[in-house]
């Protein structure tokens, strides 16, 4: 078994032409790296879009007054429904753990069908969930529910109440006040000025 | 010399009619340091606490990153796809290879009832060896040949959170074997699988299956789930319509516990065990037979168990570390292979910001794998028992050159294995986002595939037919002079959302390989072959995919994949070159693949999904190009009950997708996958 192994690297036609180019690239990259390391300043890593939206959802709960019959009693939980696949990957659940709003514990419910909507106080309809079955989409638009969606084009006519938009890498939201009124929800005057007016 | 060359080419120009070879591929024990897996719930517990305590005015000023959100894919400087739980469910996929068909650019072929060939960017085979495959951070490919026994990899499909796939090299972070792609199967946190789920059904090919899972709480911050799943799968058929006698049954069970005692600590403990009975026909080497082979109807058994623990600690907004250990046991007992293997793996991963523009990550890994092989007339190992160590480390820096516009990622893996010593795998990736919804990326990276146990130490006997009715015994041996395969990959990509309802993803690559595996005739004797590194060449191609939300209730997802392989054999002696291996490698991956998936939602909980796919001709097996169609009609009756009717491969009574190569299953005959229909009922409570 005296076979010989040939590990001589015979340059390929293509490889050869790349050699100089490669060397130049490596040098350039090294310089860029050095230049960037030079700038040592404290940086904060940014949270993800949905983590910030989760925090907004929790905060909205503090600025909305629900009709008196929305809670069975002072200890009944405030229910946030998330339609379809969870875009928060569990972060909303983690964020509201052990938190209370006006004495109400906050719980998160996954909504996949119309009959699960009952009992929710806030419902989040992610972009992906906007194509949910029509009976489910109809069911969320009922009195007593603060509906929150995102990146919706024709928001004003959507009969949904809050719409997240992204502006300059920040999360902003617009509020549909007439729809909120129709739903019997009173939105705090502190929240309204912060919202970007819904475009007509 | 000419005569022997002719004989050899004649051998290699045919299908491996009677052989049982196991060759190949490589090994590698990768240190899997970065488990992308818990990126969403680890890096950010502190972030979350901060966010939860902010008031609205502060929230309005928070800048968001795109990582960890649905947009993270569009901001990655690599060809990345994510298959979600919803995608898996809607496809009707009953196992992981079927779910991988959903990934643009993947080449998934069902070989027979219990074998799949899965690859990306060429080199497909049952023993495809250039993909790194992980489940929750545990490596799934066997160091025996660096490929995956897909029938042994399964879980409860409902408990998969998502499958992340990188096409192209991921070696800088994941190490050797992450050459043509990385697949990471990520299961749900136990907190997200609470309650009872029971599901069952059956059909003509997926004969009967049932599974159940229960999730509950152990104290306030600790969740658990347990599951069990059984399936009984039917046989494929030979070209004459008779049964290939390869049905199989599997049972598996497992658990996962996730605990967050404080907000910045996450502990995960999970484990699985499985037992499989697999009927298979093998061609076994038999020196007494005139054909040197005997067909054996074999009842293979495969079983295994694993346990994994992971601690993820958030140190600050920008820093965290992860410590993970697992133990994995696998055993396979078949007519041509009998192996037991124990693997232990330890990984540490840390990342933090360095200044305003640099985000550093680094890791350390150690893996040891010990096997015990039992020799048989077809396949022997010398030594029969071997213990291999792998040490690895990597360092990567993500540099913001222009905030929100230009990012450069530089890094390299350094590892040491017992066969080839030190290996390094550097890469440079650039991401450019000139305007929102337009992303360009490019990369240059090096990856290696280190030798597998088989390629270094095996001794295989097989029979080859060199003329009609004439057979010769052929001996192939692994050698310790066999070295790593190399790749330098150049990639570019572009992602855009030209309209609100349309997103488009294009990736193109040029791969330059050297030292690919070949076989050398020892002293020019074509019946004595040794594993060597004589092949080189280029592959190039493109993968295009789109998602179009035609209407609120209708989504279309077309994708197209083009691949061209241009490989060559370097002569190892005057007039001798392994052109047969070139023909095999170039002839087992389709040049063109096309698919289109349609997903529709109707009222009353009804949904209808269809998927049409086209796969090009495979010259090595002479398998013609084909179209196939899958469809699923499901009705979510209420929140507890769902029923679904699934049809797979509906366009033909039976069709072939791939053939046996080295392992002489079905005595080298191609088997065909039948049209199949199954019904399923799911109950959640």
Coordinates of N, CA and C in Angstrom, one line a residue, chain B residues 336-506:
Chain B
X336 N -24.5 -4.3 7.8 CA -23.2 -3.8 7.3 C -22.6 -2.8 8.2
X337 N -23.2 -2.5 9.3 CA -22.6 -1.6 10.3 C -23.1 -1.9 11.7
X338 N -22.3 -1.9 12.6 CA -22.7 -2.1 14.0 C -21.8 -1.2 14.9
X339 N -22.4 -0.1 15.3 CA -21.6 0.9 16.0 C -22.3 1.4 17.3
X340 N -21.5 1.6 18.3 CA -22.0 2.4 19.5 C -21.1 3.6 19.7
X341 N -21.7 4.7 20.0 CA -20.9 5.9 20.1 C -21.4 6.8 21.3
X342 N -20.4 7.3 22.0 CA -20.6 8.2 23.2 C -20.0 9.5 22.9
X343 N -20.7 10.6 23.0 CA -20.1 11.9 22.8 C -20.4 12.8 23.9
X344 N -19.3 13.6 24.3 CA -19.5 14.6 25.4 C -19.0 15.9 24.8
X345 N -19.8 16.9 25.1 CA -19.4 18.2 24.5 C -19.6 19.3 25.5
X346 N -18.7 20.3 25.5 CA -18.7 21.4 26.5 C -18.5 22.6 25.7
X347 N -19.3 23.7 25.8 CA -19.2 24.9 25.1 C -19.3 26.1 25.9
X348 N -18.5 27.1 25.6 CA -18.7 28.4 26.3 C -18.7 29.5 25.3
X349 N -19.6 30.4 25.5 CA -19.8 31.5 24.5 C -20.0 32.8 25.2
X350 N -19.3 33.8 24.8 CA -19.4 35.1 25.4 C -19.5 36.2 24.4
X351 N -20.3 37.2 24.6 CA -20.3 38.4 23.7 C -20.5 39.7 24.5
X352 N -19.9 40.7 24.0 CA -20.0 42.0 24.7 C -19.6 43.1 23.7
X353 N -20.0 44.3 24.0 CA -19.6 45.5 23.2 C -18.3 46.0 23.6
X354 N -17.5 46.4 22.6 CA -16.2 47.0 22.9 C -16.2 48.4 22.2
X355 N -16.5 49.4 23.0 CA -16.6 50.7 22.5 C -17.9 50.8 21.8
X356 N -18.0 51.9 21.0 CA -19.3 52.2 20.4 C -19.5 51.4 19.1
X357 N -18.5 50.9 18.5 CA -18.6 50.4 17.2 C -18.3 48.9 17.0
X358 N -17.8 48.3 18.1 CA -17.5 46.9 18.0 C -18.3 46.0 18.9
X359 N -18.7 44.9 18.4 CA -19.4 43.9 19.2 C -18.7 42.6 19.0
X360 N -18.0 42.2 20.1 CA -17.2 41.0 20.0 C -17.9 39.8 20.6
X361 N -17.6 38.7 19.9 CA -18.1 37.4 20.5 C -16.9 36.4 20.4
X362 N -16.8 35.5 21.3 CA -15.8 34.5 21.3 C -16.3 33.3 22.0
X363 N -15.6 32.2 21.8 CA -16.1 31.0 22.4 C -15.0 29.9 22.5
X364 N -15.2 29.0 23.4 CA -14.3 27.8 23.5 C -15.2 26.6 23.5
X365 N -14.6 25.5 22.9 CA -15.4 24.3 22.8 C -14.4 23.1 23.0
X366 N -15.0 22.1 23.6 CA -14.3 20.8 23.7 C -15.3 19.7 23.4
X367 N -14.9 18.7 22.6 CA -15.7 17.6 22.3 C -14.9 16.3 22.3
X368 N -15.4 15.3 22.9 CA -14.7 14.0 22.8 C -15.8 13.0 22.4
X369 N -15.4 12.1 21.5 CA -16.3 11.1 21.0 C -15.6 9.8 21.0
X370 N -16.2 8.7 21.5 CA -15.6 7.4 21.6 C -16.6 6.4 21.0
X371 N -16.0 5.6 20.1 CA -16.9 4.6 19.4 C -16.4 3.2 19.6
X372 N -17.3 2.2 19.4 CA -17.0 0.8 19.4 C -17.7 0.2 18.2
X373 N -16.8 -0.2 17.2 CA -17.4 -0.8 16.0 C -17.2 -2.3 16.0
X374 N -18.2 -3.0 15.5 CA -18.1 -4.4 15.3 C -17.9 -4.7 13.8
X375 N -16.9 -5.5 13.5 CA -16.5 -5.7 12.1 C -17.5 -6.8 11.5
X376 N -17.7 -6.7 10.2 CA -18.4 -7.7 9.5 C -17.8 -7.9 8.1
X377 N -18.2 -8.9 7.4 CA -17.5 -9.2 6.1 C -17.4 -8.0 5.2
X378 N -18.4 -7.1 5.2 CA -18.4 -5.9 4.3 C -17.5 -4.8 4.8
X379 N -17.6 -4.5 6.1 CA -17.0 -3.3 6.6 C -16.2 -3.6 7.9
X380 N -14.9 -3.3 7.9 CA -14.1 -3.5 9.1 C -13.4 -2.1 9.4
X381 N -13.1 -2.0 10.7 CA -12.4 -0.8 11.2 C -11.2 -1.2 11.9
X382 N -10.1 -0.4 11.7 CA -8.9 -0.7 12.4 C -8.3 0.6 12.9
X383 N -8.4 0.9 14.2 CA -8.9 0.1 15.3 C -10.4 0.0 15.3
X384 N -10.9 -1.0 16.1 CA -12.4 -1.1 16.2 C -12.9 -0.1 17.2
X385 N -12.1 0.5 18.0 CA -12.5 1.4 19.0 C -11.6 2.6 19.0
X386 N -12.1 3.8 18.9 CA -11.3 5.0 18.9 C -11.9 6.1 19.6
X387 N -11.1 6.9 20.3 CA -11.5 8.1 21.0 C -10.9 9.3 20.3
X388 N -11.7 10.3 19.9 CA -11.2 11.5 19.2 C -11.6 12.7 20.0
X389 N -10.6 13.7 20.0 CA -10.8 14.9 20.8 C -10.9 16.1 19.8
X390 N -11.6 17.1 20.1 CA -11.7 18.3 19.3 C -11.6 19.5 20.3
X391 N -10.7 20.4 20.0 CA -10.6 21.6 20.8 C -10.9 22.7 19.9
X392 N -11.7 23.7 20.3 CA -11.9 24.8 19.3 C -12.1 26.1 20.1
X393 N -11.8 27.2 19.3 CA -12.1 28.5 19.8 C -12.4 29.4 18.6
X394 N -13.1 30.5 18.9 CA -13.3 31.4 17.8 C -13.4 32.8 18.3
X395 N -13.2 33.8 17.5 CA -13.3 35.2 17.8 C -13.9 35.9 16.7
X396 N -14.9 36.7 16.9 CA -15.5 37.4 15.9 C -15.9 38.8 16.3
X397 N -15.7 39.8 15.4 CA -16.0 41.2 15.8 C -16.9 41.7 14.7
X398 N -18.0 42.3 15.2 CA -19.0 42.9 14.3 C -18.8 44.4 14.4
X399 N -18.3 45.1 13.4 CA -17.9 46.4 13.4 C -18.9 47.3 12.7
X400 N -19.4 48.3 13.4 CA -20.3 49.3 12.7 C -19.4 50.4 12.1
X401 N -19.3 50.3 10.7 CA -18.5 51.3 10.0 C -19.3 52.6 9.9
X402 N -20.6 52.5 9.5 CA -21.5 53.6 9.4 C -22.7 53.2 10.1
X403 N -23.1 53.8 11.2 CA -24.3 53.4 11.9 C -25.5 53.2 11.0
X404 N -26.2 52.1 11.2 CA -27.5 51.8 10.5 C -27.2 51.7 9.0
X405 N -26.0 51.6 8.5 CA -25.8 51.6 7.1 C -24.8 50.5 6.7
X406 N -23.6 50.5 7.3 CA -22.5 49.6 6.9 C -21.9 48.9 8.1
X407 N -21.9 47.6 8.0 CA -21.4 46.8 9.1 C -20.4 45.7 8.5
X408 N -19.3 45.6 9.2 CA -18.3 44.6 8.8 C -18.1 43.6 9.9
X409 N -18.2 42.3 9.5 CA -18.0 41.2 10.5 C -16.7 40.4 10.1
X410 N -15.8 40.4 11.0 CA -14.5 39.7 10.8 C -14.4 38.6 11.9
X411 N -13.9 37.5 11.5 CA -13.6 36.5 12.6 C -12.9 35.3 12.1
X412 N -12.6 34.4 13.0 CA -12.0 33.1 12.6 C -12.2 32.1 13.7
X413 N -12.4 30.9 13.2 CA -12.4 29.7 14.1 C -11.0 29.1 14.1
X414 N -10.5 28.6 15.2 CA -9.3 27.9 15.3 C -9.6 26.6 16.0
X415 N -9.2 25.5 15.4 CA -9.6 24.2 16.1 C -8.5 23.2 15.9
X416 N -8.5 22.3 16.8 CA -7.5 21.2 16.7 C -8.2 19.9 16.8
X417 N -8.0 19.0 15.8 CA -8.5 17.7 15.8 C -7.4 16.6 15.7
X418 N -7.8 15.4 16.1 CA -6.7 14.4 16.2 C -6.2 13.9 14.9
X419 N -7.0 14.1 13.8 CA -6.6 13.6 12.5 C -5.7 14.6 11.7
X420 N -6.1 15.8 11.7 CA -5.3 16.8 10.8 C -4.7 17.9 11.6
X421 N -4.8 17.9 12.9 CA -4.2 18.9 13.7 C -4.9 20.3 13.7
X422 N -4.2 21.4 13.5 CA -4.8 22.7 13.6 C -5.5 23.0 12.3
X423 N -6.7 23.7 12.4 CA -7.4 24.2 11.2 C -7.8 25.6 11.6
X424 N -7.8 26.5 10.6 CA -8.4 27.8 10.9 C -9.4 28.2 9.8
X425 N -10.4 28.9 10.1 CA -11.5 29.2 9.2 C -12.0 30.6 9.3
X426 N -11.3 31.5 8.7 CA -11.6 32.9 8.8 C -12.7 33.4 7.8
X427 N -13.4 34.5 8.1 CA -14.3 35.1 7.2 C -14.4 36.6 7.4
X428 N -14.8 37.2 6.3 CA -15.1 38.7 6.4 C -16.5 38.9 5.7
X429 N -17.3 39.6 6.3 CA -18.7 39.8 5.8 C -19.0 41.3 5.9
X430 N -19.6 41.8 4.8 CA -20.0 43.2 4.8 C -21.5 43.3 4.6
X431 N -22.1 44.2 5.3 CA -23.6 44.4 5.2 C -23.8 45.8 4.9
X432 N -24.5 46.1 3.9 CA -24.8 47.5 3.5 C -26.3 47.7 3.3
X433 N -26.8 48.7 4.1 CA -28.2 49.0 4.1 C -28.4 50.5 3.7
X434 N -28.3 50.8 2.4 CA -28.3 52.2 2.0 C -29.6 52.9 2.3
X435 N -30.7 52.2 2.1 CA -32.0 52.7 2.5 C -32.8 51.6 3.2
X436 N -33.8 52.0 3.9 CA -34.7 51.0 4.5 C -35.2 50.0 3.5
X437 N -35.3 48.7 3.8 CA -35.8 47.7 2.9 C -34.9 47.4 1.7
X438 N -33.7 47.8 1.7 CA -32.7 47.5 0.7 C -31.5 47.0 1.4
X439 N -31.1 45.8 1.3 CA -29.9 45.3 1.9 C -29.0 44.6 0.9
X440 N -27.8 44.9 0.9 CA -26.8 44.2 0.1 C -25.8 43.6 1.1
X441 N -25.3 42.4 0.8 CA -24.2 41.9 1.6 C -23.2 41.1 0.7
X442 N -22.0 40.9 1.2 CA -21.0 40.1 0.5 C -20.1 39.5 1.5
X443 N -19.5 38.4 1.1 CA -18.6 37.8 2.1 C -17.5 37.0 1.3
X444 N -16.4 36.8 2.0 CA -15.3 35.9 1.6 C -15.0 35.0 2.8
X445 N -15.1 33.7 2.7 CA -14.8 32.9 3.8 C -14.1 31.6 3.5
X446 N -13.4 31.0 4.4 CA -12.8 29.8 4.2 C -13.4 28.7 5.2
X447 N -13.6 27.5 4.6 CA -14.1 26.5 5.5 C -13.4 25.2 5.2
X448 N -13.3 24.3 6.1 CA -12.7 23.0 5.8 C -13.6 21.9 6.3
X449 N -13.5 20.8 5.7 CA -14.2 19.6 6.2 C -13.1 18.6 6.7
X450 N -13.0 18.4 7.9 CA -11.9 17.5 8.5 C -12.4 16.1 8.3
X451 N -11.4 15.1 8.2 CA -11.7 13.7 7.9 C -12.6 13.1 8.9
X452 N -13.4 12.2 8.5 CA -14.3 11.4 9.4 C -13.6 10.1 9.8
X453 N -14.2 9.5 10.8 CA -13.6 8.2 11.3 C -13.5 7.2 10.1
X454 N -14.5 7.1 9.3 CA -14.5 6.1 8.2 C -13.3 6.5 7.2
X455 N -13.2 7.7 6.8 CA -12.2 8.1 5.8 C -10.8 7.8 6.3
X456 N -10.6 7.8 7.6 CA -9.2 7.5 8.1 C -9.0 6.0 8.3
X457 N -10.0 5.3 8.8 CA -9.7 4.0 9.3 C -10.5 2.8 8.8
X458 N -11.3 3.0 7.8 CA -12.2 1.8 7.5 C -11.5 1.0 6.4
X459 N -12.1 -0.2 6.2 CA -11.7 -1.1 5.2 C -13.0 -1.8 4.7
X460 N -13.3 -1.5 3.4 CA -14.6 -1.9 2.9 C -14.4 -2.8 1.7
X461 N -15.2 -3.9 1.7 CA -15.2 -4.8 0.6 C -16.5 -4.7 -0.1
X462 N -16.4 -4.6 -1.4 CA -17.7 -4.6 -2.2 C -17.5 -5.2 -3.5
X463 N -18.6 -5.6 -4.1 CA -18.5 -6.2 -5.4 C -18.9 -5.2 -6.5
X464 N -18.2 -5.3 -7.6 CA -18.6 -4.4 -8.7 C -18.7 -5.2 -10.0
X465 N -19.7 -4.9 -10.7 CA -19.9 -5.6 -12.0 C -19.1 -4.8 -13.1
X466 N -18.1 -5.4 -13.6 CA -17.3 -4.7 -14.6 C -17.7 -5.0 -16.0
X467 N -18.4 -6.1 -16.2 CA -19.0 -6.4 -17.5 C -20.2 -7.2 -17.2
X468 N -21.2 -7.3 -18.2 CA -22.4 -8.0 -17.8 C -22.1 -9.5 -17.4
X469 N -22.5 -9.8 -16.2 CA -22.3 -11.1 -15.7 C -20.9 -11.3 -15.1
X470 N -20.0 -10.3 -15.1 CA -18.7 -10.4 -14.5 C -18.5 -9.5 -13.3
X471 N -18.1 -10.1 -12.2 CA -17.9 -9.3 -11.0 C -16.5 -9.4 -10.5
X472 N -16.2 -8.4 -9.7 CA -14.9 -8.4 -9.1 C -15.0 -7.8 -7.7
X473 N -14.3 -8.4 -6.7 CA -14.3 -7.8 -5.4 C -13.4 -6.6 -5.3
X474 N -13.9 -5.5 -4.8 CA -13.1 -4.3 -4.7 C -13.0 -3.9 -3.2
X475 N -11.7 -3.5 -2.9 CA -11.4 -3.2 -1.5 C -11.1 -1.7 -1.5
X476 N -11.8 -1.0 -0.6 CA -11.5 0.5 -0.4 C -11.0 0.7 1.0
X477 N -9.9 1.4 1.2 CA -9.5 1.6 2.5 C -9.4 3.1 2.8
X478 N -9.6 3.4 4.1 CA -9.4 4.8 4.6 C -7.9 4.9 5.0
X479 N -7.3 6.1 4.9 CA -5.9 6.2 5.2 C -5.7 7.4 6.1
X480 N -4.7 7.3 6.9 CA -4.4 8.4 7.8 C -3.6 9.5 7.1
X481 N -3.3 9.4 5.8 CA -2.8 10.5 5.1 C -3.9 11.3 4.4
X482 N -5.1 10.9 4.6 CA -6.2 11.6 4.0 C -6.3 12.9 4.8
X483 N -6.4 14.1 4.1 CA -6.5 15.4 4.8 C -7.8 16.1 4.7
X484 N -7.8 17.3 5.1 CA -9.1 18.1 5.1 C -9.4 18.5 3.7
X485 N -10.7 18.7 3.4 CA -11.1 19.3 2.2 C -11.2 20.8 2.5
X486 N -10.9 21.6 1.5 CA -10.9 23.1 1.7 C -11.9 23.8 0.8
X487 N -12.4 24.9 1.3 CA -13.3 25.7 0.5 C -12.9 27.2 0.7
X488 N -12.8 28.0 -0.4 CA -12.9 29.4 -0.2 C -14.2 29.8 -1.0
X489 N -15.0 30.5 -0.2 CA -16.4 30.9 -0.8 C -16.5 32.4 -0.9
X490 N -17.0 32.8 -2.1 CA -17.3 34.2 -2.3 C -18.8 34.3 -2.5
X491 N -19.5 35.1 -1.7 CA -20.9 35.2 -1.8 C -21.4 36.7 -1.9
X492 N -22.5 36.9 -2.5 CA -23.1 38.2 -2.5 C -24.6 38.0 -2.3
X493 N -25.3 39.0 -1.8 CA -26.8 38.8 -1.7 C -27.4 40.2 -1.7
X494 N -28.7 40.1 -1.9 CA -29.5 41.4 -2.0 C -30.9 41.0 -1.5
X495 N -31.4 41.8 -0.6 CA -32.8 41.6 -0.1 C -33.6 43.0 -0.2
X496 N -34.8 42.9 -0.6 CA -35.5 44.1 -0.8 C -37.0 43.9 -0.6
X497 N -37.7 44.9 -0.2 CA -39.2 44.9 -0.1 C -39.7 46.0 -1.0
X498 N -39.8 45.7 -2.3 CA -40.1 46.8 -3.3 C -41.5 47.3 -3.0
X499 N -42.4 46.4 -2.6 CA -43.7 46.9 -2.2 C -44.0 46.3 -0.8
X500 N -45.0 46.9 -0.2 CA -45.4 46.4 1.2 C -45.7 44.9 1.2
X501 N -46.2 44.4 0.1 CA -46.7 43.0 0.1 C -45.7 42.0 -0.5
X502 N -44.5 42.5 -0.9 CA -43.6 41.7 -1.6 C -42.2 41.8 -1.0
X503 N -41.6 40.7 -0.7 CA -40.2 40.7 -0.3 C -39.4 39.7 -1.2
X504 N -38.2 40.1 -1.5 CA -37.4 39.3 -2.4 C -36.0 39.1 -1.8
X505 N -35.4 37.9 -2.0 CA -34.1 37.6 -1.5 C -33.3 36.9 -2.5
X506 N -32.2 37.4 -2.9 CA -31.3 36.8 -3.9 C -30.0 36.6 -3.3

